[in-house]
């Protein structure tokens, strides 16, 4: 997919970042895990462990287990790229603690290489149903974080 966009001149290979909300945050992280073009990830109220979701708790599936960002394979792959996760401090739908554990594992994986590993968790006061809402200013903050890391030229 990325190659097609680059070949058409529609995508700068130096500035590919992914972002997502809830299940889209999990997809954004897996895009970064699987593509060498993705430079980093911003995730908002992200699913990090699919089985944390009520409708998937009882599902028995190796494929579903492999989607968890807590797996060693996924942590190792994602730790090579800057990440920022925004999460409500009491998100009962996607599990704030699971997100913390993923970000902590990412940082621990890079701790020998970096004094300050490039993995962040920003907590905000939970809002909305089950604490799964995200305030508008959080999205703006995430976009600014990506923009500050992009290699942009001739941008006003």
CSV table of C-alpha atoms in Angstrom, one decimal:
chain,number,residue,atom,x,y,z
A,1,UNK,CA,0.0,0.0,0.0
A,2,UNK,CA,2.7,2.5,1.0
A,3,UNK,CA,4.8,1.6,-2.0
A,4,UNK,CA,1.8,2.4,-4.4
A,5,UNK,CA,1.4,5.9,-2.8
A,6,UNK,CA,5.1,6.6,-3.0
A,7,UNK,CA,5.4,5.4,-6.6
A,8,UNK,CA,2.6,7.9,-7.4
A,9,UNK,CA,4.4,10.7,-5.6
A,10,UNK,CA,1.6,11.0,-3.1
A,11,UNK,CA,3.6,10.0,0.0
A,12,UNK,CA,6.9,11.1,1.3
A,13,UNK,CA,8.7,8.0,2.6
A,14,UNK,CA,10.5,10.1,5.2
A,15,UNK,CA,7.2,11.3,6.8
A,16,UNK,CA,4.9,8.3,7.2
A,17,UNK,CA,3.4,8.2,10.6
A,18,UNK,CA,0.2,6.4,11.8
A,19,UNK,CA,-2.4,7.5,14.3
A,20,UNK,CA,-5.6,5.9,15.5
A,21,UNK,CA,-8.4,5.9,18.0
A,22,UNK,CA,-9.5,2.8,20.0
A,23,UNK,CA,-9.4,-0.2,17.6
A,24,UNK,CA,-7.8,2.2,15.1
A,25,UNK,CA,-4.9,2.7,17.6
A,26,UNK,CA,-4.2,-1.0,17.5
A,27,UNK,CA,-4.2,-0.9,13.7
A,28,UNK,CA,-1.9,2.1,13.7
A,29,UNK,CA,0.5,0.3,15.9
A,30,UNK,CA,0.4,-2.8,13.8
A,31,UNK,CA,1.0,-0.7,10.7
A,32,UNK,CA,4.2,0.5,12.3
A,33,UNK,CA,5.2,-3.0,13.4
A,34,UNK,CA,4.8,-4.3,9.9
A,35,UNK,CA,6.0,-1.5,7.7
A,36,UNK,CA,9.5,-0.1,7.5
A,37,UNK,CA,8.1,3.1,6.1
A,38,UNK,CA,6.1,4.0,9.2
A,39,UNK,CA,8.4,6.2,11.4
A,40,UNK,CA,6.2,6.3,14.6
A,41,UNK,CA,2.7,6.0,16.1
A,42,UNK,CA,0.3,8.2,18.0
A,43,UNK,CA,-2.6,6.3,19.6
A,44,UNK,CA,-5.7,7.6,21.3
A,45,UNK,CA,-7.6,5.5,23.8
A,46,UNK,CA,-6.1,2.5,22.1
A,47,UNK,CA,-6.9,-1.1,22.3
A,48,UNK,CA,-3.6,-2.7,23.2
A,49,UNK,CA,-4.9,-6.1,24.2
A,50,UNK,CA,-7.9,-7.2,22.1
A,51,UNK,CA,-9.1,-9.6,24.7
A,52,UNK,CA,-9.6,-6.7,27.1
A,53,UNK,CA,-12.6,-5.8,25.0
A,54,UNK,CA,-15.9,-7.2,26.5
A,55,UNK,CA,-17.0,-8.7,23.2
A,56,UNK,CA,-13.7,-10.5,22.8
A,57,UNK,CA,-12.9,-11.7,26.4
A,58,UNK,CA,-14.1,-15.2,25.8
A,59,UNK,CA,-12.7,-15.6,22.3
A,60,UNK,CA,-10.1,-18.3,21.9
A,61,UNK,CA,-7.9,-17.5,19.0
A,62,UNK,CA,-4.2,-17.6,18.4
A,63,UNK,CA,-4.6,-14.9,15.8
A,64,UNK,CA,-6.3,-12.6,18.3
A,65,UNK,CA,-3.6,-13.3,20.9
A,66,UNK,CA,-0.9,-12.4,18.3
A,67,UNK,CA,-2.6,-9.0,17.8
A,68,UNK,CA,-1.9,-8.1,21.5
A,69,UNK,CA,0.7,-5.4,21.7
A,70,UNK,CA,2.0,-7.1,24.8
A,71,UNK,CA,3.6,-10.0,22.9
A,72,UNK,CA,7.4,-10.0,22.9
A,73,UNK,CA,7.5,-10.0,19.1
A,74,UNK,CA,5.2,-6.9,18.9
A,75,UNK,CA,7.0,-5.1,21.7
A,76,UNK,CA,10.4,-5.7,20.1
A,77,UNK,CA,9.2,-4.5,16.7
A,78,UNK,CA,7.3,-1.4,17.9
A,79,UNK,CA,10.1,-0.4,20.3
A,80,UNK,CA,12.3,0.6,17.3
A,81,UNK,CA,9.9,3.6,16.6
A,82,UNK,CA,8.7,6.5,18.7
A,83,UNK,CA,5.3,6.1,20.2
A,84,UNK,CA,2.9,8.2,22.1
A,85,UNK,CA,-0.2,6.8,23.7
A,86,UNK,CA,-3.0,9.0,25.0
A,87,UNK,CA,-5.3,7.3,27.5
A,88,UNK,CA,-8.0,8.2,29.9
A,89,UNK,CA,-6.9,7.5,33.5
A,90,UNK,CA,-9.8,5.1,34.0
A,91,UNK,CA,-10.7,3.7,30.6
A,92,UNK,CA,-12.8,0.6,31.4
A,93,UNK,CA,-13.4,-0.3,27.8
A,94,UNK,CA,-9.8,-0.7,26.6
A,95,UNK,CA,-8.1,-1.0,29.9
A,96,UNK,CA,-5.8,1.8,31.0
A,97,UNK,CA,-3.5,-0.6,32.8
A,98,UNK,CA,-2.8,-2.7,29.7
A,99,UNK,CA,-1.8,0.5,27.9
A,100,UNK,CA,0.5,1.4,30.7
A,101,UNK,CA,2.1,-2.1,30.6
A,102,UNK,CA,2.7,-1.8,26.9
A,103,UNK,CA,4.3,1.6,27.1
A,104,UNK,CA,6.4,0.5,30.1
A,105,UNK,CA,7.5,-2.7,28.1
A,106,UNK,CA,8.4,-0.5,25.1
A,107,UNK,CA,10.5,1.8,27.3
A,108,UNK,CA,12.2,-1.1,29.1
A,109,UNK,CA,13.1,-2.8,25.8
A,110,UNK,CA,14.9,0.4,24.8
A,111,UNK,CA,16.4,1.4,28.2
A,112,UNK,CA,19.9,0.0,27.4
A,113,UNK,CA,20.0,1.9,24.1
A,114,UNK,CA,18.4,5.3,25.2
A,115,UNK,CA,18.7,7.3,28.4
A,116,UNK,CA,15.1,8.4,27.7
A,117,UNK,CA,13.4,5.8,25.4
A,118,UNK,CA,11.1,7.4,22.8
A,119,UNK,CA,7.8,5.9,24.3
A,120,UNK,CA,5.3,8.1,26.1
A,121,UNK,CA,2.0,7.6,27.9
A,122,UNK,CA,-0.1,10.7,28.4
A,123,UNK,CA,-2.9,10.3,30.9
A,124,UNK,CA,-5.9,12.6,31.0
A,125,UNK,CA,-9.1,12.5,33.0
A,126,UNK,CA,-11.4,9.9,31.6
A,127,UNK,CA,-14.6,11.1,30.0
A,128,UNK,CA,-17.5,9.5,28.2
A,129,UNK,CA,-19.1,6.1,28.4
A,130,UNK,CA,-16.8,3.7,30.4
A,131,UNK,CA,-14.2,6.5,30.4
A,132,UNK,CA,-13.4,5.8,26.8
A,133,UNK,CA,-13.9,9.4,25.4
A,134,UNK,CA,-11.1,11.6,24.2
A,135,UNK,CA,-11.2,15.4,24.5
A,136,UNK,CA,-10.7,17.3,21.2
A,137,UNK,CA,-7.5,19.0,22.5
A,138,UNK,CA,-5.8,15.6,22.9
A,139,UNK,CA,-6.2,15.0,19.1
A,140,UNK,CA,-4.6,18.3,18.4
A,141,UNK,CA,-1.8,17.6,20.8
A,142,UNK,CA,-1.1,14.3,19.1
A,143,UNK,CA,-1.0,15.9,15.6
A,144,UNK,CA,1.4,18.5,16.9
A,145,UNK,CA,3.6,15.8,18.3
A,146,UNK,CA,3.8,14.0,15.0
A,147,UNK,CA,4.4,17.3,13.1
A,148,UNK,CA,7.3,18.2,15.5
A,149,UNK,CA,9.0,14.9,14.5
A,150,UNK,CA,8.5,15.0,10.8
A,151,UNK,CA,11.2,16.1,8.4
A,152,UNK,CA,9.4,18.9,6.7
A,153,UNK,CA,10.8,21.4,4.3
A,154,UNK,CA,9.1,24.4,2.7
A,155,UNK,CA,6.2,24.2,5.1
A,156,UNK,CA,4.8,27.5,6.4
